[in-house]
CSV table of C-alpha atoms in Angstrom, one decimal:
chain,number,residue,atom,x,y,z
A,1,MET,CA,76.4,148.6,12.2
A,2,SER,CA,77.0,152.1,13.3
A,3,ASN,CA,75.3,155.1,12.2
A,4,ASN,CA,79.3,155.9,11.3
A,5,THR,CA,79.8,153.2,8.7
A,6,THR,CA,80.5,154.4,4.9
A,7,PRO,CA,78.9,152.8,2.2
A,8,HIS,CA,81.8,151.1,1.2
A,9,ALA,CA,82.8,149.3,4.0
A,10,ASN,CA,79.1,147.6,3.9
A,11,LEU,CA,79.7,147.0,0.3
A,12,ALA,CA,82.6,144.9,1.4
A,13,ILE,CA,81.1,143.2,4.2
A,14,LEU,CA,78.3,142.1,1.8
A,15,ARG,CA,81.2,140.6,-0.5
A,16,CYS,CA,82.6,138.4,2.4
A,17,ALA,CA,79.3,137.1,3.6
A,18,PHE,CA,78.4,135.9,-0.1
A,19,ALA,CA,82.1,134.4,-0.6
A,20,GLN,CA,81.9,132.6,2.7
A,21,GLU,CA,78.3,130.9,1.4
A,22,MET,CA,79.7,130.0,-1.7
A,23,VAL,CA,82.7,128.0,0.1
A,24,LEU,CA,80.0,126.7,2.4
A,25,ALA,CA,77.7,125.3,-1.2
A,26,LYS,CA,80.6,124.0,-2.9
A,27,ARG,CA,81.7,121.9,0.6
A,28,GLN,CA,78.0,120.2,0.6
A,29,ARG,CA,78.1,119.5,-3.1
A,30,GLY,CA,81.5,117.9,-3.0
A,31,TYR,CA,80.0,115.6,0.0
A,32,SER,CA,77.1,114.8,-1.8
A,33,SER,CA,78.7,113.2,-5.1
A,34,LEU,CA,80.9,111.1,-2.9
A,35,VAL,CA,77.9,109.8,-1.6
A,36,GLU,CA,76.9,108.9,-4.6
A,37,LEU,CA,79.7,107.8,-6.1
A,38,ALA,CA,80.3,105.2,-3.0
A,39,ILE,CA,76.4,103.8,-3.6
A,40,THR,CA,77.0,103.1,-7.6
A,41,LEU,CA,80.5,101.5,-6.6
A,42,VAL,CA,78.3,99.4,-4.3
A,43,VAL,CA,75.6,98.6,-7.1
A,44,VAL,CA,78.0,97.8,-9.8
A,45,ALA,CA,79.8,95.4,-7.4
A,46,PHE,CA,76.9,93.7,-6.6
A,47,ILE,CA,76.1,93.3,-10.5
A,48,ALA,CA,79.2,92.3,-10.8
A,49,ILE,CA,78.8,89.0,-8.9
A,50,PHE,CA,75.8,88.5,-9.7
A,51,ALA,CA,77.1,88.1,-13.5
A,52,ARG,CA,80.0,86.6,-12.7
A,53,GLY,CA,77.8,83.7,-10.4
A,54,LYS,CA,75.5,83.5,-13.5
A,55,VAL,CA,78.2,83.1,-16.4
A,56,LEU,CA,79.8,80.0,-13.8
A,57,GLN,CA,76.4,78.2,-13.6
A,58,ASP,CA,76.0,78.7,-17.3
A,59,MET,CA,79.4,77.1,-17.6
A,60,ASP,CA,78.8,74.2,-15.0
A,61,ASP,CA,75.2,73.3,-17.3
A,62,SER,CA,77.0,73.3,-20.1
A,63,ALA,CA,80.1,70.8,-18.8
A,64,ALA,CA,77.3,68.7,-17.2
A,65,ALA,CA,75.4,68.3,-20.8
A,66,ALA,CA,78.6,67.9,-22.4
A,67,THR,CA,79.8,65.1,-20.1
A,68,GLY,CA,76.6,63.4,-20.7
A,69,ALA,CA,77.5,63.6,-24.5
A,70,TYR,CA,80.9,62.1,-23.7
A,71,MET,CA,79.4,59.4,-21.6
A,72,VAL,CA,77.3,58.4,-24.6
A,73,ALA,CA,80.1,58.7,-26.9
A,74,ALA,CA,82.1,56.4,-24.4
A,75,SER,CA,79.3,53.8,-24.4
A,76,VAL,CA,79.0,53.7,-28.4
A,77,GLY,CA,83.0,51.8,-27.7
A,78,LEU,CA,81.7,49.9,-25.2
A,79,GLN,CA,78.7,48.9,-27.3
A,80,ARG,CA,81.4,47.5,-29.9
A,81,TYR,CA,83.5,46.1,-28.0
A,82,LEU,CA,80.6,44.1,-26.7
A,83,ILE,CA,80.1,42.9,-30.3
A,84,LEU,CA,83.3,42.2,-31.4
A,85,ASN,CA,84.4,39.8,-28.1
A,86,VAL,CA,80.7,38.3,-27.3
A,87,SER,CA,82.4,34.9,-27.9
A,88,GLY,CA,85.3,35.8,-25.5
A,89,LEU,CA,83.3,37.0,-23.0
A,90,THR,CA,80.8,34.8,-22.4
A,91,ALA,CA,83.0,31.7,-22.4
A,92,TYR,CA,83.5,30.2,-18.8
A,93,ALA,CA,87.1,30.8,-18.9
A,94,ASN,CA,86.5,34.3,-20.4
A,95,THR,CA,89.2,35.3,-23.2
A,96,ALA,CA,88.2,39.0,-23.0
A,97,SER,CA,88.5,41.1,-20.1
A,98,LEU,CA,85.5,42.1,-18.2
A,99,THR,CA,87.5,45.1,-17.6
A,100,PRO,CA,88.8,47.0,-20.9
A,101,THR,CA,90.9,50.3,-20.3
A,102,LEU,CA,89.5,53.5,-22.5
A,103,ALA,CA,93.7,52.6,-24.1
A,104,ALA,CA,92.4,49.1,-24.9
A,105,LEU,CA,89.2,50.7,-26.9
A,106,GLN,CA,91.1,52.9,-28.8
A,107,ALA,CA,93.5,50.1,-29.9
A,108,ALA,CA,91.0,47.7,-30.8
A,109,THR,CA,89.6,47.6,-34.3
A,110,LEU,CA,85.7,46.6,-35.4
A,111,ASP,CA,86.0,46.4,-39.3
A,112,GLY,CA,89.5,49.0,-39.5
A,113,VAL,CA,87.5,51.4,-37.5
A,114,PRO,CA,89.0,52.1,-33.8
A,115,LEU,CA,86.1,51.1,-31.0
A,116,ILE,CA,86.7,54.5,-30.0
A,117,ALA,CA,88.6,56.9,-31.7
A,118,THR,CA,92.1,57.3,-30.8
A,119,THR,CA,91.4,61.6,-30.1
A,120,PHE,CA,88.8,60.9,-27.9
A,121,ALA,CA,89.4,62.6,-24.6
A,122,SER,CA,90.8,60.8,-21.6
A,123,LEU,CA,89.1,63.2,-18.9
A,124,SER,CA,85.2,64.5,-19.0
A,125,PRO,CA,84.0,67.9,-19.8
A,126,THR,CA,84.1,68.0,-15.6
A,127,GLY,CA,87.6,66.2,-15.3
A,128,GLN,CA,87.3,62.6,-14.3
A,129,GLU,CA,88.3,59.4,-15.7
A,130,LEU,CA,86.3,56.6,-16.9
A,131,ARG,CA,85.8,53.0,-16.2
A,132,PHE,CA,84.4,50.1,-18.2
A,133,ASP,CA,82.8,47.1,-16.9
A,134,ILE,CA,81.1,44.4,-17.8
A,135,THR,CA,79.0,42.1,-15.5
A,136,ARG,CA,77.9,38.5,-16.3
A,137,ALA,CA,75.0,36.3,-14.8
A,138,SER,CA,76.0,34.5,-11.8
A,139,PRO,CA,76.4,31.6,-11.1
A,140,CYS,CA,77.8,30.6,-14.2
A,141,SER,CA,79.6,26.9,-14.6
A,142,SER,CA,82.2,25.3,-16.4
A,143,GLY,CA,81.1,24.6,-19.9
A,144,GLN,CA,78.1,26.6,-20.1
A,145,THR,CA,77.6,30.1,-21.8
A,146,CYS,CA,77.6,33.1,-19.1
A,147,ALA,CA,75.0,35.6,-20.2
A,148,ILE,CA,76.2,39.2,-19.9
A,149,VAL,CA,73.8,40.7,-17.9
A,150,GLN,CA,75.1,44.3,-17.7
A,151,ALA,CA,77.5,47.1,-19.1
A,152,THR,CA,78.9,50.0,-18.0
A,153,ALA,CA,80.6,53.1,-18.6
A,154,CYS,CA,81.3,55.3,-15.7
A,155,LEU,CA,82.9,58.1,-13.8
A,156,LYS,CA,85.8,56.7,-11.7
A,157,THR,CA,84.6,59.5,-9.2
A,158,ALA,CA,81.8,61.4,-8.1
A,159,LEU,CA,81.0,64.0,-10.7
A,160,SER,CA,82.8,67.4,-9.7
A,161,VAL,CA,83.5,71.1,-10.9
A,162,ARG,CA,86.5,72.8,-9.6
A,163,GLY,CA,86.8,70.3,-6.8
A,164,GLN,CA,83.4,70.3,-4.7
A,165,VAL,CA,81.2,67.3,-5.5
A,166,ARG,CA,77.8,69.0,-7.5
A,167,ASP,CA,74.8,66.2,-7.3
A,168,ASP,CA,72.6,69.1,-9.4
A,169,LEU,CA,75.0,68.6,-11.9
A,170,ALA,CA,75.1,64.9,-11.6
A,171,THR,CA,71.6,64.8,-12.5
A,172,GLN,CA,71.6,67.1,-15.0
A,173,ALA,CA,74.0,65.4,-17.1
A,174,MET,CA,72.2,62.0,-16.3
A,175,MET,CA,69.1,64.0,-17.8
A,176,SER,CA,71.1,64.7,-21.1
A,177,MET,CA,72.0,61.1,-22.2
A,178,ASN,CA,68.4,60.5,-23.5
A,179,GLY,CA,67.4,57.4,-21.5
A,180,MET,CA,70.9,55.5,-21.1
A,181,GLY,CA,72.2,57.5,-18.4
A,182,GLY,CA,71.7,56.7,-14.5
A,183,ARG,CA,73.4,57.6,-11.7
A,184,SER,CA,74.4,56.8,-7.8
A,185,PHE,CA,72.1,58.7,-5.4
A,186,ALA,CA,73.0,59.0,-2.2
A,187,GLY,CA,70.8,56.5,0.6
A,188,SER,CA,71.1,54.2,-2.6
A,189,ALA,CA,74.6,54.8,-3.7
A,190,GLY,CA,75.5,51.2,-4.2
A,191,TYR,CA,73.3,51.4,-7.3
A,192,ILE,CA,72.5,53.1,-10.7
A,193,ASN,CA,69.3,54.4,-10.7
A,194,GLY,CA,67.9,56.4,-14.0
A,195,PRO,CA,65.0,57.2,-15.9
A,196,THR,CA,64.9,54.0,-17.9
A,197,LEU,CA,66.4,51.7,-15.6
A,198,ALA,CA,64.4,49.7,-12.9
A,199,THR,CA,64.9,51.0,-9.4
A,200,ASN,CA,68.1,49.3,-7.9
A,201,THR,CA,69.0,46.5,-10.1
A,202,VAL,CA,72.4,47.9,-12.0
A,203,THR,CA,75.2,47.8,-9.7
A,204,ASN,CA,77.3,50.5,-8.6
A,205,PRO,CA,80.6,49.8,-10.0
A,206,VAL,CA,82.2,52.5,-7.5
A,207,THR,CA,81.2,50.8,-4.3
A,208,ASN,CA,79.0,53.1,-2.2
A,209,THR,CA,80.2,56.0,-3.9
A,210,ALA,CA,76.9,58.9,-4.5
A,211,GLY,CA,77.2,60.9,-7.6
A,212,ILE,CA,79.0,58.8,-10.3
A,213,LEU,CA,77.5,58.9,-13.7
A,214,CYS,CA,77.2,56.0,-15.9
A,215,ALA,CA,76.3,54.5,-18.9
A,216,VAL,CA,74.4,51.2,-18.8
A,217,TYR,CA,73.6,48.7,-21.3
A,218,ASN,CA,71.1,45.9,-20.2
A,219,THR,CA,72.5,43.1,-22.8
A,220,ASN,CA,70.2,40.2,-22.4
A,221,THR,CA,67.4,42.5,-22.9
A,222,PHE,CA,68.7,44.1,-26.4
A,223,TYR,CA,71.4,42.2,-28.0
A,224,ASN,CA,70.1,38.8,-28.0
A,225,PHE,CA,67.3,39.8,-30.5
A,226,PHE,CA,70.8,41.0,-33.1
A,227,ALA,CA,73.2,38.8,-34.8
A,228,ARG,CA,77.0,39.2,-33.4
A,229,THR,CA,80.4,38.7,-34.7
A,230,SER,CA,81.5,35.2,-33.8
A,231,GLU,CA,77.8,34.2,-33.5
A,232,SER,CA,77.7,31.0,-31.7
A,233,ARG,CA,74.1,30.7,-31.5
A,234,THR,CA,71.7,29.3,-34.0
A,235,LEU,CA,70.2,32.1,-36.4
A,236,ASN,CA,66.6,32.1,-37.8
A,237,PHE,CA,65.8,34.5,-40.7
A,238,SER,CA,62.5,34.9,-41.4
A,239,GLY,CA,63.5,36.4,-44.6
A,240,PRO,CA,65.5,36.5,-47.7
A,241,LEU,CA,69.6,36.7,-46.8
A,242,ASN,CA,71.2,38.8,-49.5
A,243,THR,CA,74.7,39.4,-49.1
A,244,THR,CA,76.9,41.1,-51.6
A,245,GLY,CA,80.1,39.7,-50.1
A,246,ALA,CA,81.2,36.4,-49.9
A,247,VAL,CA,79.2,33.6,-47.6
A,248,THR,CA,82.2,31.3,-45.9
A,249,ALA,CA,80.7,28.4,-44.1
A,250,THR,CA,83.3,25.8,-41.8
A,251,GLY,CA,80.6,24.1,-40.4
A,252,THR,CA,77.8,22.7,-42.2
A,253,PHE,CA,75.3,24.5,-44.3
A,254,THR,CA,71.9,23.4,-44.2
A,255,ALA,CA,69.2,24.8,-46.6
A,256,THR,CA,65.5,23.3,-46.1
A,257,GLY,CA,64.5,25.8,-49.5
A,258,THR,CA,66.2,27.3,-52.4
A,259,VAL,CA,69.9,27.8,-52.9
A,260,ASP,CA,69.8,30.5,-55.6
A,261,ALA,CA,72.7,31.1,-57.5
A,262,SER,CA,71.1,33.0,-60.5
A,263,ASN,CA,72.9,37.0,-59.2
A,264,GLY,CA,76.4,35.4,-58.4
A,265,THR,CA,77.9,32.2,-58.6
A,266,LEU,CA,78.3,29.1,-56.7
A,267,VAL,CA,81.8,28.0,-56.6
A,268,ILE,CA,82.7,24.8,-55.9
A,269,PRO,CA,85.9,23.4,-55.4
A,270,ALA,CA,87.9,21.6,-58.2
A,271,VAL,CA,88.8,18.1,-57.3
A,272,THR,CA,90.3,14.6,-58.9
A,273,ALA,CA,89.1,11.5,-59.7
A,274,SER,CA,89.6,9.1,-57.0
A,275,ALA,CA,91.5,11.0,-54.4
A,276,THR,CA,91.3,11.1,-51.1
A,277,CYS,CA,88.7,13.3,-49.9
A,278,SER,CA,87.6,13.9,-46.0
A,279,THR,CA,84.2,14.9,-45.6
A,280,SER,CA,81.7,11.8,-46.8
A,281,GLY,CA,79.1,14.4,-49.1
A,282,ALA,CA,80.8,17.0,-49.9
A,283,MET,CA,80.7,18.7,-53.6
A,284,GLY,CA,83.5,19.1,-56.0
A,285,TRP,CA,84.0,19.5,-60.0
A,286,VAL,CA,85.6,16.5,-61.8
A,287,SER,CA,87.7,17.6,-65.0
A,288,SER,CA,86.4,15.6,-68.2
A,289,GLY,CA,88.0,16.9,-71.3
A,290,SER,CA,87.5,20.2,-71.7
A,291,SER,CA,84.4,20.5,-69.1
A,292,TYR,CA,83.7,19.3,-65.5
A,293,LEU,CA,81.3,16.6,-64.1
A,294,PRO,CA,80.0,17.2,-60.5
A,295,ALA,CA,81.5,15.3,-58.1
A,296,ARG,CA,80.3,13.6,-54.6
A,297,CYS,CA,82.7,12.6,-52.1
A,298,SER,CA,81.9,9.0,-51.0
A,299,GLY,CA,82.9,7.9,-48.3
A,300,THR,CA,86.7,8.9,-48.7
A,301,THR,CA,87.1,9.1,-52.5
A,302,TRP,CA,85.9,11.4,-55.0
A,303,VAL,CA,83.3,9.8,-57.7
A,304,ALA,CA,82.0,11.6,-60.6
A,305,THR,CA,78.1,11.4,-60.4
A,306,GLY,CA,75.1,14.0,-61.1
A,307,GLY,CA,74.3,12.2,-64.5
A,308,GLY,CA,78.0,12.0,-65.6
A,309,LEU,CA,80.4,9.3,-66.2
A,310,PRO,CA,82.7,7.9,-63.4
A,311,ILE,CA,86.4,9.2,-64.0
A,312,SER,CA,89.0,5.9,-64.6
A,313,THR,CA,91.2,4.2,-67.1
A,314,ALA,CA,91.9,1.5,-69.6
A,315,GLY,CA,92.6,-1.7,-67.5
A,316,THR,CA,91.0,-0.6,-64.6
A,317,THR,CA,88.9,-3.6,-62.8
A,318,CYS,CA,85.1,-3.0,-62.9
A,319,THR,CA,82.0,-5.1,-60.9
A,320,THR,CA,79.2,-5.0,-63.6
A,321,ALA,CA,79.5,-5.7,-67.6
A,322,GLY,CA,78.5,-2.8,-69.9
A,323,THR,CA,78.6,0.0,-67.3
A,324,LEU,CA,80.2,2.7,-68.6
A,325,ALA,CA,82.9,5.6,-67.5
A,326,ALA,CA,85.3,8.0,-69.1
A,327,THR,CA,89.0,8.7,-69.0
A,328,ALA,CA,90.3,12.5,-68.1
A,329,ALA,CA,89.8,13.3,-71.4
A,330,GLY,CA,86.7,12.4,-71.9
A,331,ALA,CA,87.1,9.0,-73.8
A,332,THR,CA,84.3,6.6,-73.4
A,333,LEU,CA,85.4,3.4,-71.5
A,334,ILE,CA,82.9,0.1,-71.4
A,335,CYS,CA,83.2,-2.8,-68.9
A,336,GLN,CA,83.8,-5.9,-70.2
A,337,GLY,CA,86.0,-9.2,-70.5
A,338,THR,CA,86.2,-12.3,-68.4
A,339,THR,CA,88.3,-11.0,-65.8
A,340,LEU,CA,85.9,-7.4,-65.8
A,341,ALA,CA,87.8,-4.3,-66.8
A,342,TYR,CA,87.1,-1.0,-68.7
A,343,VAL,CA,88.2,-1.3,-72.1
A,344,ASP,CA,87.9,1.8,-74.6
A,345,PHE,CA,84.7,1.7,-76.5
A,346,VAL,CA,84.9,3.4,-79.6
A,347,SER,CA,87.6,0.5,-80.5
A,348,ARG,CA,84.9,-2.3,-79.8
A,349,MET,CA,82.4,-0.3,-81.2
A,350,GLY,CA,84.5,1.0,-84.5
A,351,SER,CA,83.4,4.3,-86.3
A,352,LEU,CA,80.7,2.6,-88.3
A,353,VAL,CA,77.0,2.3,-87.9
A,354,ALA,CA,75.2,0.2,-89.5
A,355,MET,CA,71.7,1.5,-91.3
A,356,GLU,CA,70.1,-0.3,-93.8
A,357,SER,CA,70.5,-3.8,-95.0
A,358,LEU,CA,68.5,-4.8,-98.5
A,359,ILE,CA,68.7,-7.1,-101.2
A,360,VAL,CA,69.9,-5.9,-104.4
A,361,SER,CA,70.5,-7.3,-108.3
A,362,ASN,CA,72.4,-5.6,-111.1
A,363,GLY,CA,70.6,-2.3,-111.9
A,364,SER,CA,69.0,-1.6,-108.2
A,365,THR,CA,69.6,1.7,-106.9
A,366,VAL,CA,70.0,2.3,-103.2
A,367,THR,CA,68.9,5.6,-101.5
A,368,LYS,CA,72.0,6.9,-99.1
A,369,PRO,CA,70.9,6.7,-95.5
A,370,THR,CA,70.6,9.8,-93.5
A,371,CYS,CA,73.0,10.1,-90.9
A,372,ALA,CA,72.5,12.3,-87.4
A,373,VAL,CA,75.3,14.4,-88.1
A,374,ALA,CA,74.9,16.6,-91.1
A,375,GLY,CA,78.1,16.4,-93.6
A,376,VAL,CA,79.1,12.7,-92.1
A,377,ASN,CA,80.3,10.5,-94.7
A,378,SER,CA,77.8,7.2,-95.7
A,379,ALA,CA,79.4,3.9,-97.1
A,380,ILE,CA,77.9,0.5,-98.6
A,381,TYR,CA,79.3,-2.8,-98.6
A,382,LEU,CA,77.9,-5.6,-101.4
A,383,PHE,CA,77.9,-9.3,-99.8
A,384,PRO,CA,77.1,-12.1,-102.3
A,385,VAL,CA,73.8,-14.2,-102.0
A,386,THR,CA,73.3,-15.8,-105.7
A,387,ASP,CA,75.1,-15.8,-108.3
A,388,VAL,CA,74.8,-17.6,-111.7
A,389,GLN,CA,78.7,-17.4,-113.5
A,390,THR,CA,80.1,-18.5,-116.9
A,391,ASN,CA,83.2,-18.0,-115.1
A,392,GLN,CA,84.9,-17.6,-111.9
A,393,ILE,CA,85.4,-13.8,-112.1
A,394,VAL,CA,82.1,-11.7,-110.5
A,395,TYR,CA,82.3,-8.0,-110.0
A,396,ARG,CA,80.2,-6.0,-107.7
A,397,SER,CA,80.1,-2.5,-107.5
A,398,ALA,CA,78.2,0.9,-106.1
A,399,THR,CA,78.6,4.1,-108.3
A,400,ASP,CA,78.0,7.1,-106.3
A,401,ASN,CA,75.4,9.1,-107.4
A,402,THR,CA,75.7,12.0,-105.0
A,403,THR,CA,72.0,10.7,-102.9
A,404,SER,CA,72.1,7.2,-104.0
A,405,TRP,CA,74.0,4.5,-105.2
A,406,SER,CA,73.9,2.7,-108.3
A,407,ILE,CA,74.5,-1.3,-108.3
A,408,SER,CA,76.4,-3.1,-110.6
A,409,ILE,CA,77.0,-7.4,-110.6
A,410,LEU,CA,79.2,-8.2,-113.7
A,411,ASP,CA,81.0,-11.2,-114.8
A,412,ALA,CA,84.5,-10.8,-116.4
A,413,ASN,CA,83.4,-9.9,-119.9
A,414,GLY,CA,81.2,-6.8,-118.4
A,415,ASN,CA,78.0,-9.1,-118.9
A,416,ALA,CA,75.2,-8.4,-116.2
A,417,ILE,CA,75.4,-11.7,-114.0
A,418,GLN,CA,71.6,-13.1,-112.5
A,419,GLY,CA,72.1,-13.1,-109.2
A,420,ASP,CA,71.1,-11.1,-106.0
A,421,ALA,CA,73.4,-9.5,-103.5
A,422,LEU,CA,73.0,-8.3,-100.2
A,423,ALA,CA,73.6,-4.5,-99.7
A,424,MET,CA,74.6,-2.9,-96.2
A,425,THR,CA,74.6,1.0,-95.8
A,426,TYR,CA,77.0,3.0,-93.0
A,427,CYS,CA,76.7,6.2,-91.6
A,428,VAL,CA,80.7,6.7,-91.0
A,429,TYR,CA,81.5,8.9,-87.7
């Protein structure tokens, strides 16, 4: 600066220099903010990518666990199918399908309940379809009962998520099935292996495909311990059998112990005596008046038995004189006659039962008999034994004294006659 520069000119120069410094400082601060912003955006992007991957992994893990639960639920329906169709599945020419579909299990019912709920999803949480397979023992010949060795509920394809096969998720789904699950592994894809399965014993229904998830039942080692619907085996129970419902037997019901119906009703059919029956030894009830008599199918005919009289009718031929029978109304019959036949028993016996015989004379007292039924009338009859008469008329009578009779033997003039009479007392039924 020259010496002739004025103070005002110097001040202007200083102001200009200060303004240039301020502009440069602002520019430098702007460049720093852009760098910081860029760094922040990069960090945010990395966090977003990481968070998205974590969310997706959590979603995949949940889908795998849900698929395991889905497989277990499906296998319960298969289990009920085995119970319902054991006879058809084990018959040589099986009448029940060994490869039922999901729709078939939803349509079939056990005790009025669908084997699998109709609202059950047709696809697993990972998007695969189901298949059901039942394997029987081989060989199995005609006339034999073919044992069921395994039953599986499997995914039709390898477990995949978003179009990608996920071996890790297949294993995770298997581990969530509480020991019921298995899967096919690379290197042994022809078999289903799992924590509770013997190695390479369960055949993979989806041949040589790794990543197939299955629920497995080894039926011969489990179901043979239980009674099943349409059971064809002999059942042995070591304890009591209690039932609140009816027990219907179309075959022979054999009991070596006591059949106790004290807490219920033992229902025996009503039958007709002498009617035809088809099962010798069967039991029935035969009507006898207002009551019933036990009956037995003897050969091909119902015959009353068990301490009661056989049911017959008067005039029917019989084999042994003196044997008794009864009419359907309850009247007693007796076998009598030259040509043996049943006749009415009461008509042969009458209604009088002789109780006592005594020799009496005029003035004797005869006590009335004690009859088996209270209130039954009694009677007395007098028969001549010896008489000393002054004429031909003799009056023999008994006067009722409530508990006894007074005997009179008189002539026509009312005089006592010397002599005896035979008094017979009776109960009148």
